[in-house]
Short mmCIF file of C-alpha atoms and ligand atoms in Angstrom, two decimals:
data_model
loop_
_atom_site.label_atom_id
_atom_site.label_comp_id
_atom_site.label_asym_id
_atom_site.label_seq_id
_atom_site.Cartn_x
_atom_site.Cartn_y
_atom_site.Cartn_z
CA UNK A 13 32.65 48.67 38.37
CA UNK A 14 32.56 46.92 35.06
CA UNK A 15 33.00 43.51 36.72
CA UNK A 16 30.11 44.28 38.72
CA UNK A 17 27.79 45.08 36.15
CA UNK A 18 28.58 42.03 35.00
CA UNK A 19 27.84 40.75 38.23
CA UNK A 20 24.44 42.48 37.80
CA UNK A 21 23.68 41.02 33.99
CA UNK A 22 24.12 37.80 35.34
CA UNK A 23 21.63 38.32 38.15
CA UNK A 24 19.11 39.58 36.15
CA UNK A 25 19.54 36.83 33.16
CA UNK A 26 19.16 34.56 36.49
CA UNK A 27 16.32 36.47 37.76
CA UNK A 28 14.88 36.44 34.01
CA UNK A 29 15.25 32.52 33.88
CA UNK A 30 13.34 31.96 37.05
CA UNK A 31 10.56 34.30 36.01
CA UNK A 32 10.46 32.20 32.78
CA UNK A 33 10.12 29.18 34.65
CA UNK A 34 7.41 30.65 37.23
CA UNK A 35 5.32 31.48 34.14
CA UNK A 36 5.96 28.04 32.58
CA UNK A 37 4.93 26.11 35.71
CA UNK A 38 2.16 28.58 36.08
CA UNK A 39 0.74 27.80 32.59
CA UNK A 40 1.13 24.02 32.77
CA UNK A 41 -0.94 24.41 35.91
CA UNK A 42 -3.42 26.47 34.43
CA UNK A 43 -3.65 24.29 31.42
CA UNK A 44 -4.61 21.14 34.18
CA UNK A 45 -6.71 22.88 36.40
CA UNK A 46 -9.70 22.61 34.74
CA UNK A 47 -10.07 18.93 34.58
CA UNK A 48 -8.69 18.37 37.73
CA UNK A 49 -11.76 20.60 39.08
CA UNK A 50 -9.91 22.91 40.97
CA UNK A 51 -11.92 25.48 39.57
CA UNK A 52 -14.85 27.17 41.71
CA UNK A 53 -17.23 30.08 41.12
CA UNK A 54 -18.44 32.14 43.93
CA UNK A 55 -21.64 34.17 44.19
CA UNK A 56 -21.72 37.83 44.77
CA UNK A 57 -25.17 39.36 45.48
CA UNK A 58 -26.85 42.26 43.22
CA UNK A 59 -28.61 44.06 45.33
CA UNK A 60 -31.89 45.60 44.06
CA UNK A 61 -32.81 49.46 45.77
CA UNK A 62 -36.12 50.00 45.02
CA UNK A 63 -37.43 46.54 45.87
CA UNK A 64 -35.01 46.05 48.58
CA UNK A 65 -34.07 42.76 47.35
CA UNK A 66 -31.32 40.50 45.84
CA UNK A 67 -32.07 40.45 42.15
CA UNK A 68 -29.16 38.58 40.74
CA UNK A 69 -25.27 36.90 41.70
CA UNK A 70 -22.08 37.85 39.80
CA UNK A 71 -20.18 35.20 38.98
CA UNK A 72 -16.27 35.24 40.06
CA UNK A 73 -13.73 33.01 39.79
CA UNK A 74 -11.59 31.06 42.54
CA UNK A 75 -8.79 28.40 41.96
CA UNK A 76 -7.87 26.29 44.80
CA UNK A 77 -4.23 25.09 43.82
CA UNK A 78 -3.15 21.94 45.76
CA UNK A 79 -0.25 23.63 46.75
CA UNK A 80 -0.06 27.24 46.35
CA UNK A 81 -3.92 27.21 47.81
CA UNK A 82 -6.58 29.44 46.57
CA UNK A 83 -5.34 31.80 44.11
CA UNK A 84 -7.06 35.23 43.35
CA UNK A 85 -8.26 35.93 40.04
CA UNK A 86 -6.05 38.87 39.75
CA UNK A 87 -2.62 36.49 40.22
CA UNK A 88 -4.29 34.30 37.25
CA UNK A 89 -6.82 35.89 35.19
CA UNK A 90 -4.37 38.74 33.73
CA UNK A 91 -1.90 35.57 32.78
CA UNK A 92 -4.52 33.73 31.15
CA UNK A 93 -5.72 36.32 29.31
CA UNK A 94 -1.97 36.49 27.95
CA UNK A 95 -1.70 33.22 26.93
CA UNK A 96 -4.84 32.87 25.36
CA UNK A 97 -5.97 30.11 28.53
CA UNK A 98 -8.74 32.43 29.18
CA UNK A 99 -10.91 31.12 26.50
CA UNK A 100 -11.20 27.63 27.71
CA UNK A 101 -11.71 28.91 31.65
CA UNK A 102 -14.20 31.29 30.18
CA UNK A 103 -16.38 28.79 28.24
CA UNK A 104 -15.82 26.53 31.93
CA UNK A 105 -17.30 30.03 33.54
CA UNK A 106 -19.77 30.27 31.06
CA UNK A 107 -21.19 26.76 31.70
CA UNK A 108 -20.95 26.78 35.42
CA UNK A 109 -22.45 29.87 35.60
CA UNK A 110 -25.55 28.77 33.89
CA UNK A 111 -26.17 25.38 35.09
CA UNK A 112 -25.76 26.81 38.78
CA UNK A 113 -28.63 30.17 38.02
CA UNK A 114 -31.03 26.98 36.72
CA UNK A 115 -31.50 26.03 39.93
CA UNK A 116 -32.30 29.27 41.57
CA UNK A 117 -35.55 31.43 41.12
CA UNK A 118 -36.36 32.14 38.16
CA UNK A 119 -36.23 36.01 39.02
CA UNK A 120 -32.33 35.98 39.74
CA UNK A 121 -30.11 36.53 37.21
CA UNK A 122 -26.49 35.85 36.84
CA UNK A 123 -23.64 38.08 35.47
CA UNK A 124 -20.71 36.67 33.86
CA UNK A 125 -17.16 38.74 33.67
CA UNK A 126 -16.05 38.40 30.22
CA UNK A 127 -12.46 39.06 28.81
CA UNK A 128 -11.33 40.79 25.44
CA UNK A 129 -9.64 37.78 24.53
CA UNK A 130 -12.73 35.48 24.55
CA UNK A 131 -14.24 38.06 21.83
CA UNK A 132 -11.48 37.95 19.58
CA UNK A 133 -9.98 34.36 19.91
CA UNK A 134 -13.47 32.14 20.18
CA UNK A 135 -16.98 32.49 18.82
CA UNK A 136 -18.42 33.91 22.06
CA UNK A 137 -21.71 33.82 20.73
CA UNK A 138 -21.94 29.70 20.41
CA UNK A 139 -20.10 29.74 23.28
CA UNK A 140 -23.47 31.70 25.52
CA UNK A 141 -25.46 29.75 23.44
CA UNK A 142 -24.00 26.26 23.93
CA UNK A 143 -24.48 27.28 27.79
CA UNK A 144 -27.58 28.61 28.12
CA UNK A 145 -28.86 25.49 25.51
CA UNK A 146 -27.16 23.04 27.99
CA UNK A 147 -28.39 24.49 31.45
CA UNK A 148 -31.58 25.51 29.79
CA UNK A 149 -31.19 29.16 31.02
CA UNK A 150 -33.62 31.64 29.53
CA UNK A 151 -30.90 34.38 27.72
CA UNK A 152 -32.89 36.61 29.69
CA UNK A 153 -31.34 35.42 32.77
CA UNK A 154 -27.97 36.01 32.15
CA UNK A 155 -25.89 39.70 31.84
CA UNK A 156 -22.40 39.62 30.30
CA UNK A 157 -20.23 42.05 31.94
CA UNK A 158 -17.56 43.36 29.64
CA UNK A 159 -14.78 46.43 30.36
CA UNK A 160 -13.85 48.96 28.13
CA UNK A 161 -10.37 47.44 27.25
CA UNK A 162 -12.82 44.87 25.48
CA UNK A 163 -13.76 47.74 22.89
CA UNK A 164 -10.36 48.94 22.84
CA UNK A 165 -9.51 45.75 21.43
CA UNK A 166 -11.05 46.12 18.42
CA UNK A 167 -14.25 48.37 18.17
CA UNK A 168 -15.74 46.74 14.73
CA UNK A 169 -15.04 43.05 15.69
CA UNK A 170 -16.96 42.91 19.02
CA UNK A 171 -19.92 45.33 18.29
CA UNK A 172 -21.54 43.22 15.98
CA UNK A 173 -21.01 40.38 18.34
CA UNK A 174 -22.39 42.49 21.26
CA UNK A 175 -25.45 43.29 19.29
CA UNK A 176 -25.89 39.37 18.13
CA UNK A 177 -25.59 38.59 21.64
CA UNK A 178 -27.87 41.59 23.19
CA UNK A 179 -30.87 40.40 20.03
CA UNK A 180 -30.79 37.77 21.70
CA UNK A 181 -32.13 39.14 24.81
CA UNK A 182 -28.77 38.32 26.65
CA UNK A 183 -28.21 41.91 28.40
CA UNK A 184 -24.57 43.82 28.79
CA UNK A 185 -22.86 45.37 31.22
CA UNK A 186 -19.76 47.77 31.60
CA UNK A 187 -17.88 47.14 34.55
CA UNK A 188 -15.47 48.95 36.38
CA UNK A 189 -17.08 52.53 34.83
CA UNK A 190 -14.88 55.78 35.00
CA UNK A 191 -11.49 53.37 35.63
CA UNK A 192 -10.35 53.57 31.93
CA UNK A 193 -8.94 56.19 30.02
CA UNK A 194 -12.27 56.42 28.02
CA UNK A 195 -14.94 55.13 29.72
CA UNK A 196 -17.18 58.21 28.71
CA UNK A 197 -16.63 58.07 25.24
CA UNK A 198 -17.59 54.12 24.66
CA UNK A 199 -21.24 55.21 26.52
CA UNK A 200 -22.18 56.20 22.65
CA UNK A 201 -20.82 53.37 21.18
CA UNK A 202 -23.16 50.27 22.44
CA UNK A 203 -26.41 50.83 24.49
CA UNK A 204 -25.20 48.62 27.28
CA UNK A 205 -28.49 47.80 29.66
CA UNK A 206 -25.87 48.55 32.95
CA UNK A 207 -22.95 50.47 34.22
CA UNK A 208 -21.06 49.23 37.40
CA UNK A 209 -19.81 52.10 38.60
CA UNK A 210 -16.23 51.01 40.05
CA UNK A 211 -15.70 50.43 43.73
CA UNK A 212 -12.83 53.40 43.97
CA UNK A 213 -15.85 56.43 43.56
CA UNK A 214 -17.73 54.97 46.82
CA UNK A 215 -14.77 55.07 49.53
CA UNK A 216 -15.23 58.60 50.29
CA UNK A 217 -19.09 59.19 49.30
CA UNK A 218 -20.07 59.54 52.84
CA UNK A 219 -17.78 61.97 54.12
CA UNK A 220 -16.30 64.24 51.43
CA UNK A 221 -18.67 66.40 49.77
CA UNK A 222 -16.23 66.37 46.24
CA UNK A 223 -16.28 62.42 46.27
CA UNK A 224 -20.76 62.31 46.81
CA UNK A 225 -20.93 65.14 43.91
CA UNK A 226 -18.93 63.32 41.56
CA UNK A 227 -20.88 59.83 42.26
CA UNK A 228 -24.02 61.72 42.00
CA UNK A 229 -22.75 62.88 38.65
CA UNK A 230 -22.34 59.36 37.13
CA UNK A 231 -25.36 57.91 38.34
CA UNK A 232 -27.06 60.59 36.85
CA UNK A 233 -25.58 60.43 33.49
CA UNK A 234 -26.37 56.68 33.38
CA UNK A 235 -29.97 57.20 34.06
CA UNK A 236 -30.08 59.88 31.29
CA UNK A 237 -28.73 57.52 29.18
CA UNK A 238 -31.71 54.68 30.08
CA UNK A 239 -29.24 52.32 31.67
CA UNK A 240 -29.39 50.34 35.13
CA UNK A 241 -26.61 51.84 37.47
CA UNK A 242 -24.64 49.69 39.85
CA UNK A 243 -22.53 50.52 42.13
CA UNK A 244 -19.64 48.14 43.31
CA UNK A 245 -17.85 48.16 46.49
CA UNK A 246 -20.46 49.11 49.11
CA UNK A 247 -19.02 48.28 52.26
CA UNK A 248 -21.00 50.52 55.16
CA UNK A 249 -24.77 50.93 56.09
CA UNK A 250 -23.85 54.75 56.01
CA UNK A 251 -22.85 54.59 51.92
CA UNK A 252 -26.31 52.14 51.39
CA UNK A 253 -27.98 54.81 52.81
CA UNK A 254 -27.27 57.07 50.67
CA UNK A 255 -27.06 55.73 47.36
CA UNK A 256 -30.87 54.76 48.44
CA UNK A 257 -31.20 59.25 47.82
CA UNK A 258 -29.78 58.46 44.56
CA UNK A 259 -31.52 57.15 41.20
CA UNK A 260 -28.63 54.37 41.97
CA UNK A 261 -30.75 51.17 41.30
CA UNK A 262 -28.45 48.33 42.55
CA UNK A 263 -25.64 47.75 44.62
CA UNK A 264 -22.96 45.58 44.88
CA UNK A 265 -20.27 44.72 47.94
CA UNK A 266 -19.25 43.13 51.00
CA UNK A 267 -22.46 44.96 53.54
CA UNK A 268 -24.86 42.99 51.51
CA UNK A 269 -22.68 39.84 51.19
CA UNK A 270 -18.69 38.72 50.12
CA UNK A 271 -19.03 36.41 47.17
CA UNK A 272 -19.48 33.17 48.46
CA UNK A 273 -19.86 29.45 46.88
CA UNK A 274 -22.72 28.13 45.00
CA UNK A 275 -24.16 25.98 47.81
CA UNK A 276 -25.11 29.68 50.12
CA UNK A 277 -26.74 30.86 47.21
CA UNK A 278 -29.99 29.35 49.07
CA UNK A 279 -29.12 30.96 52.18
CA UNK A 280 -28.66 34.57 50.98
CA UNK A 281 -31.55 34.53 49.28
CA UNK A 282 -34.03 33.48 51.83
CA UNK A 283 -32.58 36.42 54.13
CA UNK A 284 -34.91 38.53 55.84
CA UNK A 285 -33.65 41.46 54.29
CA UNK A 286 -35.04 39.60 51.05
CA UNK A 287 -38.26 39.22 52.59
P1 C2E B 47 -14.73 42.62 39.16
O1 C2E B 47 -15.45 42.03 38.01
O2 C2E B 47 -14.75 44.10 39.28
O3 C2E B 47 -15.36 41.92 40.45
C1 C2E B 47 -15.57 42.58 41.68
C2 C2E B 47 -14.42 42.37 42.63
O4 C2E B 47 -14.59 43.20 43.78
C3 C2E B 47 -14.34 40.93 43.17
O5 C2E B 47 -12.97 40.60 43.39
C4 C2E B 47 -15.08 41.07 44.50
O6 C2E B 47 -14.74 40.06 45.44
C5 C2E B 47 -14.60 42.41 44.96
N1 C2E B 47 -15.53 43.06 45.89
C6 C2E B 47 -16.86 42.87 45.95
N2 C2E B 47 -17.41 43.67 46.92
C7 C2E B 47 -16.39 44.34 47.48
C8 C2E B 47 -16.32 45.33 48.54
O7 C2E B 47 -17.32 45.70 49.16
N3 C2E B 47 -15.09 45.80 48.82
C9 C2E B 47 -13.98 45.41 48.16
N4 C2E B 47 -12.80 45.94 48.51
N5 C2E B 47 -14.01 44.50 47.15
C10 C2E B 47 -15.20 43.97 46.81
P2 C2E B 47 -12.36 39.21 42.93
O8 C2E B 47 -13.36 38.11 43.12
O9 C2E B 47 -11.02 39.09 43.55
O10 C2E B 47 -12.17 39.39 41.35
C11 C2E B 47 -11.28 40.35 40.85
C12 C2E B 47 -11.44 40.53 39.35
O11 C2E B 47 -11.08 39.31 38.66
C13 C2E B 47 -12.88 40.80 38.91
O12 C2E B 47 -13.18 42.15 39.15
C14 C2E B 47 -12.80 40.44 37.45
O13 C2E B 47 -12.21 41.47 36.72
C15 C2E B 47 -11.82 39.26 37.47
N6 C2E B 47 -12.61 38.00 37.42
C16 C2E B 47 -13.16 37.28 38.43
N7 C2E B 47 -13.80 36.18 37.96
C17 C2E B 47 -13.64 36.20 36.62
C18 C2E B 47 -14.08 35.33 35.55
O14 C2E B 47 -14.78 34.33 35.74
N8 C2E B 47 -13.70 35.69 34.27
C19 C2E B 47 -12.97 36.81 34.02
N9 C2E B 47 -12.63 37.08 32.74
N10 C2E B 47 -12.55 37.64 34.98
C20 C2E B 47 -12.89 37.35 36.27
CA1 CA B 48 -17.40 42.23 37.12
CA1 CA B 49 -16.10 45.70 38.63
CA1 CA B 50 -32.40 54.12 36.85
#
């Protein structure tokens, strides 16, 4: 028995050592990937209710490797943020971002994800501005969309920046509202313009009377509070439907479009459905 825990140890130390080199070849990848381009950002449409329109494109990453292929953000973005790499993708973000919404109407804005670590390892702030100044992007145009694990970080760091950034007329977002431990509790802490309400509360809205009451709810407490409600994840005619009964006032998800690259942002826009 005791030989074979050794047995075990040395597995693991093994197993340990090729995790350690996984992350190493992982970050050296990383590190390269922006200037070798293999960078991309796709276009998800906002979806506007009431005017029964597209009003706006989130942002989200894609990295095609050359060999693994294209990588999801949630096999890189967690790591990056770990190693502090997210800074530099999120200023490339940031950029791209901007310079691509200058070319589209000037109606349709874009939202940008933004990580905890880019508020407390960078000066956002330039950051926005050095984007919008080099794309020449009205602030206006663009919505930073922030989770609570951002204030979790550290509450009296990023408020101020939140408000610089919001004086400016750049508006913010919560995403992936009622996921966190908290989520309710933050609500009084910054008068964000938007909640994205997250993708798991519309599964069920259609057919379980529990799941509509509890979206209801939310969308409902957002409006009370004076703040646009999104809601992610909208995958069915049925669930468009009836958010349309609700005071929801955008939607988000794969029945209006999957994100896709800059160069169909054209193409979704001039849509009938847009008409
Ligand atoms: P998120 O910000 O909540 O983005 C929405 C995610 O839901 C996207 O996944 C999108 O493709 C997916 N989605 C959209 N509509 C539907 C739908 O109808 N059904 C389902 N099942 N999924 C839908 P994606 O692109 O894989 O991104 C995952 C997460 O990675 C994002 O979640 C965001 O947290 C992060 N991320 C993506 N791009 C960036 C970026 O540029 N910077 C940072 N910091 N994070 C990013
Ligand atoms: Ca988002
Ligand atoms: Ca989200
Ligand atoms: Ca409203």
């Amino acid at each position: 028995a005791k030989s074979d825990g050794r047995k075990r140890e040395r597995f693991f130390a093994g197993e340990m050592e090729a995790q350690m080199q996984l992350r190493h070849a992982l970050e050296a990848d990383l590190r390269a990937a922006i200037e070798k381009e293999e960078f991309e950002l796709h276009y998800q449409p906002l979806y506007d209710l009431s005017q029964r329109r597209i009003c706006g494109f989130e942002a989200l990453i894609r990295w095609n490797h050359p060999i693994r292929g294209r990588v999801a953000p949630i096999d890189f973005i967690p790591f990056a943020e770990e190693v502090g790499l997210i800074v530099d993708i999120g200023r490339w973000v940031l950029r791209r971002a901007c310079s691509d919404a200058a070319e589209w109407p000037e109606d349709i804005k874009v939202a940008v994800n933004v990580s905890a670590t880019q508020f407390s390892s960078s000066d956002l702030t330039r950051d926005v501005g050095e984007a919008l100044a080099t794309a020449s992007l009205s602030p206006l145009r663009l919505e930073l969309e922030i989770t609570e694990s951002v204030l979790m970080e550290n509450l009296g760091e990023v408020l101020p920046i939140l408000h610089a950034l919001k004086e400016r007329g750049i508006r913010i977002s919560m995403d992936d509202f009622g996921t966190g431990y908290s989520s309710l509790s933050y609500l009084s802490s910054f008068p964000f313009d938007k909640i994205k309400i997250d993708k798991s509360f519309v599964n069920d809205i259609v057919d379980n009377k529990e799941a509509h009451a509890i979206m209801h709810a939310i969308i409902l407490l957002g409006d009370a509070l004076g703040m646009r409600v999104t809601v992610e994840g909208v995958e069915t005619a049925e669930q468009l439907a009836l958010l349309e009964c609700e005071e929801c006032d955008e939607i988000q998800g794969y029945h209006i479009s999957r994100p896709r690259p800059a160069l169909d942002v054209p193409h979704l826009l001039s849509l009938p459905r847009n008409g």
